[in-house]
mmCIF file of C-alpha atoms in Angstrom:
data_model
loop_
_atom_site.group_PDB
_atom_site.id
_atom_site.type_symbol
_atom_site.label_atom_id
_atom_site.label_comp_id
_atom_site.label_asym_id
_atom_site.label_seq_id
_atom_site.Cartn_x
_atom_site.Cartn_y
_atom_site.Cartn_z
ATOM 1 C CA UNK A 1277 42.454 89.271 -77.313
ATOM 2 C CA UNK A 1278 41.169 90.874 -73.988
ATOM 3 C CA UNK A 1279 38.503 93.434 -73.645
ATOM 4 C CA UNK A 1280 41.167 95.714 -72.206
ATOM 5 C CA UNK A 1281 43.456 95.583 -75.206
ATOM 6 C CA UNK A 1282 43.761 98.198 -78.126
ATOM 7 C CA UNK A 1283 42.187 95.991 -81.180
ATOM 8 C CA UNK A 1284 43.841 95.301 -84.262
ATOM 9 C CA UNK A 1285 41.884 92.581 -85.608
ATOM 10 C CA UNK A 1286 39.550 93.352 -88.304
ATOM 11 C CA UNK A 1287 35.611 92.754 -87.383
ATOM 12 C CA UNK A 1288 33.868 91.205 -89.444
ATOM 13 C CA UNK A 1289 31.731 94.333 -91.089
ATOM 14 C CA UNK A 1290 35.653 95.456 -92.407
ATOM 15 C CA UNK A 1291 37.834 98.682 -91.116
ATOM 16 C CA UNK A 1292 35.961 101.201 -89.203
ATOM 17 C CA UNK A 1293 34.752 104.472 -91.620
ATOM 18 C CA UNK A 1294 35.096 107.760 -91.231
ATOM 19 C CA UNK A 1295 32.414 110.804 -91.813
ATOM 20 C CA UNK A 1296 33.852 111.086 -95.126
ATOM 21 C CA UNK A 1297 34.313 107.509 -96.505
ATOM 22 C CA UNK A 1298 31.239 106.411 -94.719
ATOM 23 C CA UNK A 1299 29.003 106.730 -97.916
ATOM 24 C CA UNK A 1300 31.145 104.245 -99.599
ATOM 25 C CA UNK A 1301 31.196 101.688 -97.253
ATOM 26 C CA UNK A 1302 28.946 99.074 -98.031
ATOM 27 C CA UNK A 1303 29.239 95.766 -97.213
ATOM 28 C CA UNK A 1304 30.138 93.852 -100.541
ATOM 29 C CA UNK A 1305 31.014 90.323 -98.577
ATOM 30 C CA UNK A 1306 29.968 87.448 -101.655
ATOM 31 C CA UNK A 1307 28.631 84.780 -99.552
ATOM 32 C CA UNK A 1308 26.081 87.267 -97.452
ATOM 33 C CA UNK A 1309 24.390 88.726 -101.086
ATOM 34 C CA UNK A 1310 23.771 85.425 -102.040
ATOM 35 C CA UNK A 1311 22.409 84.188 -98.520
ATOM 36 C CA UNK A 1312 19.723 87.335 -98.719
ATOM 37 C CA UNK A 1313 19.185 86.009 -102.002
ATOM 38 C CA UNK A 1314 18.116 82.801 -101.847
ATOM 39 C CA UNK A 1315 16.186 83.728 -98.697
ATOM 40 C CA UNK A 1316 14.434 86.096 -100.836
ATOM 41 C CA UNK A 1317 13.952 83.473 -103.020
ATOM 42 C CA UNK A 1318 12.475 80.668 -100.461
ATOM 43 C CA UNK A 1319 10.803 82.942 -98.905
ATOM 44 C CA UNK A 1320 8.420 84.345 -101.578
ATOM 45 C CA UNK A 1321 8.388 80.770 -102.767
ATOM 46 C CA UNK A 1322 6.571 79.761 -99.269
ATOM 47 C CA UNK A 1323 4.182 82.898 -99.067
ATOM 48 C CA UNK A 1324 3.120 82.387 -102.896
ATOM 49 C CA UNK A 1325 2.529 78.633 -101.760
ATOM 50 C CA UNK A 1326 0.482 79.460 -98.434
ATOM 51 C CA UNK A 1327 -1.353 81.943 -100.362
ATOM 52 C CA UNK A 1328 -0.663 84.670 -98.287
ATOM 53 C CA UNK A 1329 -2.079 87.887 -97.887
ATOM 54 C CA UNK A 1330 -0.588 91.118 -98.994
ATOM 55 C CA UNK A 1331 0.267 91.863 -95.793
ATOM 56 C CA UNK A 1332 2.462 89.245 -95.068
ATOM 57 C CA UNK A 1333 4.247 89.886 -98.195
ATOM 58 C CA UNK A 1334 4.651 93.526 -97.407
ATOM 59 C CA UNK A 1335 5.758 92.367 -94.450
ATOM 60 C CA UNK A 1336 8.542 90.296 -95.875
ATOM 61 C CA UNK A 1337 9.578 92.548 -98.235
ATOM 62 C CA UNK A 1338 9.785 94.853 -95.196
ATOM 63 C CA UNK A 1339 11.830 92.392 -93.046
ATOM 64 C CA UNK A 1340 14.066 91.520 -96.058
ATOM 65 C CA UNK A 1341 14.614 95.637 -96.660
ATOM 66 C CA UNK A 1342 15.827 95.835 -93.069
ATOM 67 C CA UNK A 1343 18.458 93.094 -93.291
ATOM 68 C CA UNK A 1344 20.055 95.371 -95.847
ATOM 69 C CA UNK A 1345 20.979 98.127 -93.880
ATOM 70 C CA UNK A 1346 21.479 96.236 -90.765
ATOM 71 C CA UNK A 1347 23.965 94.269 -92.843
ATOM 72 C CA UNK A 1348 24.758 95.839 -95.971
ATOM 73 C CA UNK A 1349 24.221 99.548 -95.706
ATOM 74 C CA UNK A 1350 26.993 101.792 -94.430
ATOM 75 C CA UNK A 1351 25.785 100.699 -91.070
ATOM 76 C CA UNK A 1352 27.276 97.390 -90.957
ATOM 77 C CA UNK A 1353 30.661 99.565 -90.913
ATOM 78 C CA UNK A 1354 29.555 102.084 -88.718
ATOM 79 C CA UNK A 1355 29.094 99.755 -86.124
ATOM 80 C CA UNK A 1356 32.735 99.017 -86.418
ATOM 81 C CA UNK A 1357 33.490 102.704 -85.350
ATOM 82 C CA UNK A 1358 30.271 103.414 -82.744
ATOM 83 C CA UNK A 1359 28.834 101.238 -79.778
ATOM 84 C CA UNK A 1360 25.483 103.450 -80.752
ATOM 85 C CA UNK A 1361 25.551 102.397 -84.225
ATOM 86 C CA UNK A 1362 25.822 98.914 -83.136
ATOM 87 C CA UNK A 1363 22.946 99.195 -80.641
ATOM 88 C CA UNK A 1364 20.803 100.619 -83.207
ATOM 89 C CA UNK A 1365 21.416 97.464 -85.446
ATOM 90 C CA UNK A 1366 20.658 94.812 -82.587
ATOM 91 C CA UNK A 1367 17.245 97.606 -82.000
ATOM 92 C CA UNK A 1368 16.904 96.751 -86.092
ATOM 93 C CA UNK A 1369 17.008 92.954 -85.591
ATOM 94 C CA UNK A 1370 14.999 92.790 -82.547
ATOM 95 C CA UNK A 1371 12.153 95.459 -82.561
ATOM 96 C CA UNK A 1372 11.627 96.049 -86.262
ATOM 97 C CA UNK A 1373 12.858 92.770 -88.588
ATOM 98 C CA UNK A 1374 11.663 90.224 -86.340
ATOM 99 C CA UNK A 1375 8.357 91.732 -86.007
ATOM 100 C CA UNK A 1376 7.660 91.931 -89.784
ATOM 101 C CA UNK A 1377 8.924 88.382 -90.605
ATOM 102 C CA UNK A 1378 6.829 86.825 -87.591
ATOM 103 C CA UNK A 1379 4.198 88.531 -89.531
ATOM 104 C CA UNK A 1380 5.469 87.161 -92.668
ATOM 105 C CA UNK A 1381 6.707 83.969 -91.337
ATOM 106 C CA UNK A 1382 5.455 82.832 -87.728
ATOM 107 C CA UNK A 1383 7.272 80.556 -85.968
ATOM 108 C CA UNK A 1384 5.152 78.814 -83.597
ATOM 109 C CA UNK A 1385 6.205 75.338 -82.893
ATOM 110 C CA UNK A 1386 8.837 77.146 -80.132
ATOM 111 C CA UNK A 1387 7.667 77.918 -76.914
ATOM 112 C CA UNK A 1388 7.373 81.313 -76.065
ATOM 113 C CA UNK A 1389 9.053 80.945 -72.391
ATOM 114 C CA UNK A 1390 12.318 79.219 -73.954
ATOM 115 C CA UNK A 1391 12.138 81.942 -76.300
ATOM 116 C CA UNK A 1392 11.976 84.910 -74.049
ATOM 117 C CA UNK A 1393 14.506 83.211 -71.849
ATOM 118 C CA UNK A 1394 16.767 82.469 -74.769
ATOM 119 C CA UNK A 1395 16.431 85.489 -76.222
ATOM 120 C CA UNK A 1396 17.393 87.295 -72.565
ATOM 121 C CA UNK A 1397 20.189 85.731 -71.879
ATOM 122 C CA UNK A 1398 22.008 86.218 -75.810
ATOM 123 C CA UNK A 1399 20.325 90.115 -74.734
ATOM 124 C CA UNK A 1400 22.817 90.432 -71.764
ATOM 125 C CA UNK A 1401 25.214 88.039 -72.606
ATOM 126 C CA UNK A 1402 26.818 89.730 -75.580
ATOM 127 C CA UNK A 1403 26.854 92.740 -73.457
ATOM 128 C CA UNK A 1404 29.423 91.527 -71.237
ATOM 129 C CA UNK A 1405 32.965 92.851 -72.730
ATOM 130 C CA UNK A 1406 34.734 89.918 -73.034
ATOM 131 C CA UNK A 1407 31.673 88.045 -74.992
ATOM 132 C CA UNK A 1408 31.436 91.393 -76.676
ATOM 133 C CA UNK A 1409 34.831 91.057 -77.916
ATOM 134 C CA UNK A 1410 35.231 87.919 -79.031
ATOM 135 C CA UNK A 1411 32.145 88.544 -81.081
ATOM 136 C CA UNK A 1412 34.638 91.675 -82.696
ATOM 137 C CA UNK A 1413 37.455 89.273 -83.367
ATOM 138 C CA UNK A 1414 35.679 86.272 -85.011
ATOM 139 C CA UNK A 1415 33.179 86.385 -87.972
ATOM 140 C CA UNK A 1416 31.736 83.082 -86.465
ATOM 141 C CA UNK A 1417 31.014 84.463 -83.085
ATOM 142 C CA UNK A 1418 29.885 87.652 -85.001
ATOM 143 C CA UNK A 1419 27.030 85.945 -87.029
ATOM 144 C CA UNK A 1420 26.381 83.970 -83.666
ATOM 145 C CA UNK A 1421 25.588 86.909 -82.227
ATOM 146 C CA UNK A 1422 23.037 88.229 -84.678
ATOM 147 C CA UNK A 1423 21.206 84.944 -85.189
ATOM 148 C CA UNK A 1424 20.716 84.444 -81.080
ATOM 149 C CA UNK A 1425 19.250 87.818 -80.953
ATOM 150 C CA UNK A 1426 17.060 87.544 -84.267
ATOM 151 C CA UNK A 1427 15.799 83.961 -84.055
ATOM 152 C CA UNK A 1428 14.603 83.982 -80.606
ATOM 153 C CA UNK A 1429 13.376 87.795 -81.119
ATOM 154 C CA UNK A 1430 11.268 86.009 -84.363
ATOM 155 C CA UNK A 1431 9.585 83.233 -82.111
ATOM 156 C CA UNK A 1432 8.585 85.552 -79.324
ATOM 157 C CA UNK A 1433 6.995 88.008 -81.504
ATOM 158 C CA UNK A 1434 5.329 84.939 -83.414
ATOM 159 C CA UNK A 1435 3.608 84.233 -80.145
ATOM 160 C CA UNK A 1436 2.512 87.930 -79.306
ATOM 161 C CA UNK A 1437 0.931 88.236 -82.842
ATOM 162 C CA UNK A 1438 -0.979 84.969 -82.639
ATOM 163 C CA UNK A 1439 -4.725 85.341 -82.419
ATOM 164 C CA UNK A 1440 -5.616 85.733 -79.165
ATOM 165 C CA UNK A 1441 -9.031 86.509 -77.117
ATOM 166 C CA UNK A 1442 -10.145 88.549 -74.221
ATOM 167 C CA UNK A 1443 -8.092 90.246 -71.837
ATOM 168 C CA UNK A 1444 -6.515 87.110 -70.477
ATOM 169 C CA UNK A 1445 -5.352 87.274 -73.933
ATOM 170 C CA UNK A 1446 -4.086 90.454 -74.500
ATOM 171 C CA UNK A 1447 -1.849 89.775 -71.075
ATOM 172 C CA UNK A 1448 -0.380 87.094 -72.784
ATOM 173 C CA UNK A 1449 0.792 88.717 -75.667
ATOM 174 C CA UNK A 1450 2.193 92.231 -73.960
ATOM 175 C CA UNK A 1451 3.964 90.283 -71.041
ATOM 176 C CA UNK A 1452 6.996 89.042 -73.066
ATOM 177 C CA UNK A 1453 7.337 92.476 -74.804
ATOM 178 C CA UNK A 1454 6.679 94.298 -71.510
ATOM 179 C CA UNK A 1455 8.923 92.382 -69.921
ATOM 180 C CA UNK A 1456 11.964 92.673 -72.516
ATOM 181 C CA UNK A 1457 11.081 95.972 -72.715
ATOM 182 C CA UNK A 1458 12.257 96.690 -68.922
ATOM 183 C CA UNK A 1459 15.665 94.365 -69.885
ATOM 184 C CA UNK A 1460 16.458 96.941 -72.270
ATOM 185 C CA UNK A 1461 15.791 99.476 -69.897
ATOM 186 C CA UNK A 1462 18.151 98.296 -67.402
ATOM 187 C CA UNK A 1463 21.053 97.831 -70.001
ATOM 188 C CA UNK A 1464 20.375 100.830 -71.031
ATOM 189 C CA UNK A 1465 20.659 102.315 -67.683
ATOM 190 C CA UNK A 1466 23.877 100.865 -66.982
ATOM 191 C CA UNK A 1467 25.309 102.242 -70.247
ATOM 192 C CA UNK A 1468 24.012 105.454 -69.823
ATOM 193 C CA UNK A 1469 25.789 105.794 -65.909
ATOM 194 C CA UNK A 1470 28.990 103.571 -66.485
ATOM 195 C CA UNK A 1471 31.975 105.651 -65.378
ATOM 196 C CA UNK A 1472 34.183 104.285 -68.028
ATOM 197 C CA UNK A 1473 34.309 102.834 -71.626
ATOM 198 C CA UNK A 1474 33.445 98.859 -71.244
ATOM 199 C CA UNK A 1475 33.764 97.997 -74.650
ATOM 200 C CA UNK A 1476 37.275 99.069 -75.832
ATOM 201 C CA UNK A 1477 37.291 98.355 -79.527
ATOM 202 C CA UNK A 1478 35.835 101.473 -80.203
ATOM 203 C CA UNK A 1479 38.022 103.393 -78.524
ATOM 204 C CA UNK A 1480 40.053 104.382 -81.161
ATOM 205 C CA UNK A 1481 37.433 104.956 -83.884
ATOM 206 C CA UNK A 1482 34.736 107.460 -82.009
ATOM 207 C CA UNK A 1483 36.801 110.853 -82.020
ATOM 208 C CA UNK A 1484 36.955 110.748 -85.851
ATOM 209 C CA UNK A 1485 32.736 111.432 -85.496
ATOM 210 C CA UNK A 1486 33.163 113.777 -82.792
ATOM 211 C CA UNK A 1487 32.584 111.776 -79.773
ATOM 212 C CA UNK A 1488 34.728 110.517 -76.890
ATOM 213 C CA UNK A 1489 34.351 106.290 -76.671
ATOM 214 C CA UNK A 1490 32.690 106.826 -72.992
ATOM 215 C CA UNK A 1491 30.110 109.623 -74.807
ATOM 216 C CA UNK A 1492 29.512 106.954 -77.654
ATOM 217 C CA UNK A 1493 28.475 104.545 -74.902
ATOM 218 C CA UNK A 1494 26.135 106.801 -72.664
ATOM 219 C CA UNK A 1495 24.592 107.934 -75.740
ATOM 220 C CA UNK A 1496 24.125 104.264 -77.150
ATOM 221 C CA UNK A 1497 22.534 103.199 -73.281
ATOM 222 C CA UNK A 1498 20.364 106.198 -74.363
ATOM 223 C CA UNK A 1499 19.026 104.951 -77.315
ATOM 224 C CA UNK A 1500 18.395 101.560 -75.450
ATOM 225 C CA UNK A 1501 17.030 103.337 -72.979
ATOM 226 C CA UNK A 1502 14.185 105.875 -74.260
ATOM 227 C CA UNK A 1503 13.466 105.020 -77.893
ATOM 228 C CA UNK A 1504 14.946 101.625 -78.171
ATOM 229 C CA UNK A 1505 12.061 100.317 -75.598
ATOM 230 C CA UNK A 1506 9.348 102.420 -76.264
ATOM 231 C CA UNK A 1507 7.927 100.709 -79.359
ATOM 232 C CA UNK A 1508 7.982 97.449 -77.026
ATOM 233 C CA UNK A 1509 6.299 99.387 -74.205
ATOM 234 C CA UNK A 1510 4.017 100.704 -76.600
ATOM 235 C CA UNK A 1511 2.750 97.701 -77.981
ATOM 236 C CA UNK A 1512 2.362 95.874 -74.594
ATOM 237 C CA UNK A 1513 0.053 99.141 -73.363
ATOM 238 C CA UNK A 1514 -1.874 99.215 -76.833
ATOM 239 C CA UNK A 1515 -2.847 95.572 -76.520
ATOM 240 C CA UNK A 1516 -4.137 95.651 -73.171
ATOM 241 C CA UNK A 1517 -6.034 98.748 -73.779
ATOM 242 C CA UNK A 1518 -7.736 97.609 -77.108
ATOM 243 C CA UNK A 1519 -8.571 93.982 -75.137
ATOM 244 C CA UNK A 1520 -9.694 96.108 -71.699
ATOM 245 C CA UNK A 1521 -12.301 98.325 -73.826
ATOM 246 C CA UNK A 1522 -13.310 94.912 -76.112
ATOM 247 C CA UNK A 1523 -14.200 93.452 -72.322
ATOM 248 C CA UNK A 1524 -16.173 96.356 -71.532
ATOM 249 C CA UNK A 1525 -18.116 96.691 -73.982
ATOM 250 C CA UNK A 1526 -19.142 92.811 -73.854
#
């Protein structure tokens, strides 16, 4: 199916909700319980083993809560019927869950440049319409899309959180997010000014919550745009403040 055709296959997250059965629609799908399970599972298993901290384990508890709404919660369906619901789950993945579990869980044996790159390109690539589409059609290409934004997302924070000194340092670990931080920006820009719908499969689902599909996808660019970077941006400037006052006072 094209980007420019009405859809009528069924994504993978089921039939797009309305305001009224939205409540109900949770995501009951067998095979994903039981993957959260066992990663629960492993994953306490490895922190208990590596004795770590409370922190950590907060931290994956944290990461672990967040994969149920993102996939789960009503919001897995929701993102069948908004672009902005959808945006706020990749802004789930990216700036919240793969924070907490490189907390939890660092990756470090991948480098943080083919991480940042890798993590870029899956950023703008399933924003394209026709990659964005297939992604709608197929569950494979759905799940595709999730892991190439999480697992990269994961390895780059797992280099900004490693232990670091002096300022050199601190530039180190705010470039990536400072630097994905203006990629989201842009999308977000385009989003905002587009003068049409791009992504079509929601073009039959948005005036059920009020919104036309080309105001779904300005206000989605807006949440990429303002509060979708800001915790990035926010980071990067924190960092380089608390290493600049560290030099000083040296």
């Amino acid at each position: 199916m094209s980007s420019t055709q009405t859809p009528y296959a069924l994504p993978y997250c089921g039939p797009a909700p309305d305001p009224g059965t939205l409540v109900f629609a949770w995501n009951l799908d067998p095979v994903l319980w039981a993957a959260i399970g066992i990663g629960t599972g492993l994953g306490f298993i490895h922190l208990h083993q590596t004795t770590a901290g409370p922190t950590r384990q907060r931290a994956f508890a944290g990461a672990l809560g967040l994969a149920v709404v993102a996939f789960i919660s009503p919001l897995c369906a929701l993102t069948v019927a908004l672009f902005t619901a959808r945006t706020l789950h990749h802004l789930i993945l990216i700036g919240l869950m793969a924070p907490l579990l490189a907390i939890a869980l660092p990756l470090r044996r991948i480098p943080v440049g083919a991480a940042f790159f890798a993590l870029s390109v899956a950023l703008w690539a399933w924003h394209v319409p026709v990659i964005y589409a297939a992604a709608w059609d197929h569950p494979t290409l759905y799940w595709a899309m999730q892991a190439t934004l999480l697992l990269p997302a994961w390895a780059v924070w797992s280099a900004v959180f490693a232990p670091r000194r002096g300022l050199g340092g601190a530039v180190a670990s705010a470039l990536p997010v400072a630097a994905f931080a203006g990629q989201m920006g842009l999308i977000g820009a385009v989003l905002t000014f587009a003068p049409r719908p791009l992504y079509l499969e929601h073009l039959v689902y948005t005036e059920a919550f009020g919104l036309t599909a080309l105001a779904d996808q300005q206000l989605a660019g807006l949440v990429m745009w303002v509060p979708g970077m800001l915790p990035f941006a926010l980071f990067a400037a924190l960092t380089l403040r608390a290493a600049w006052t560290h030099e000083a006072r040296i």
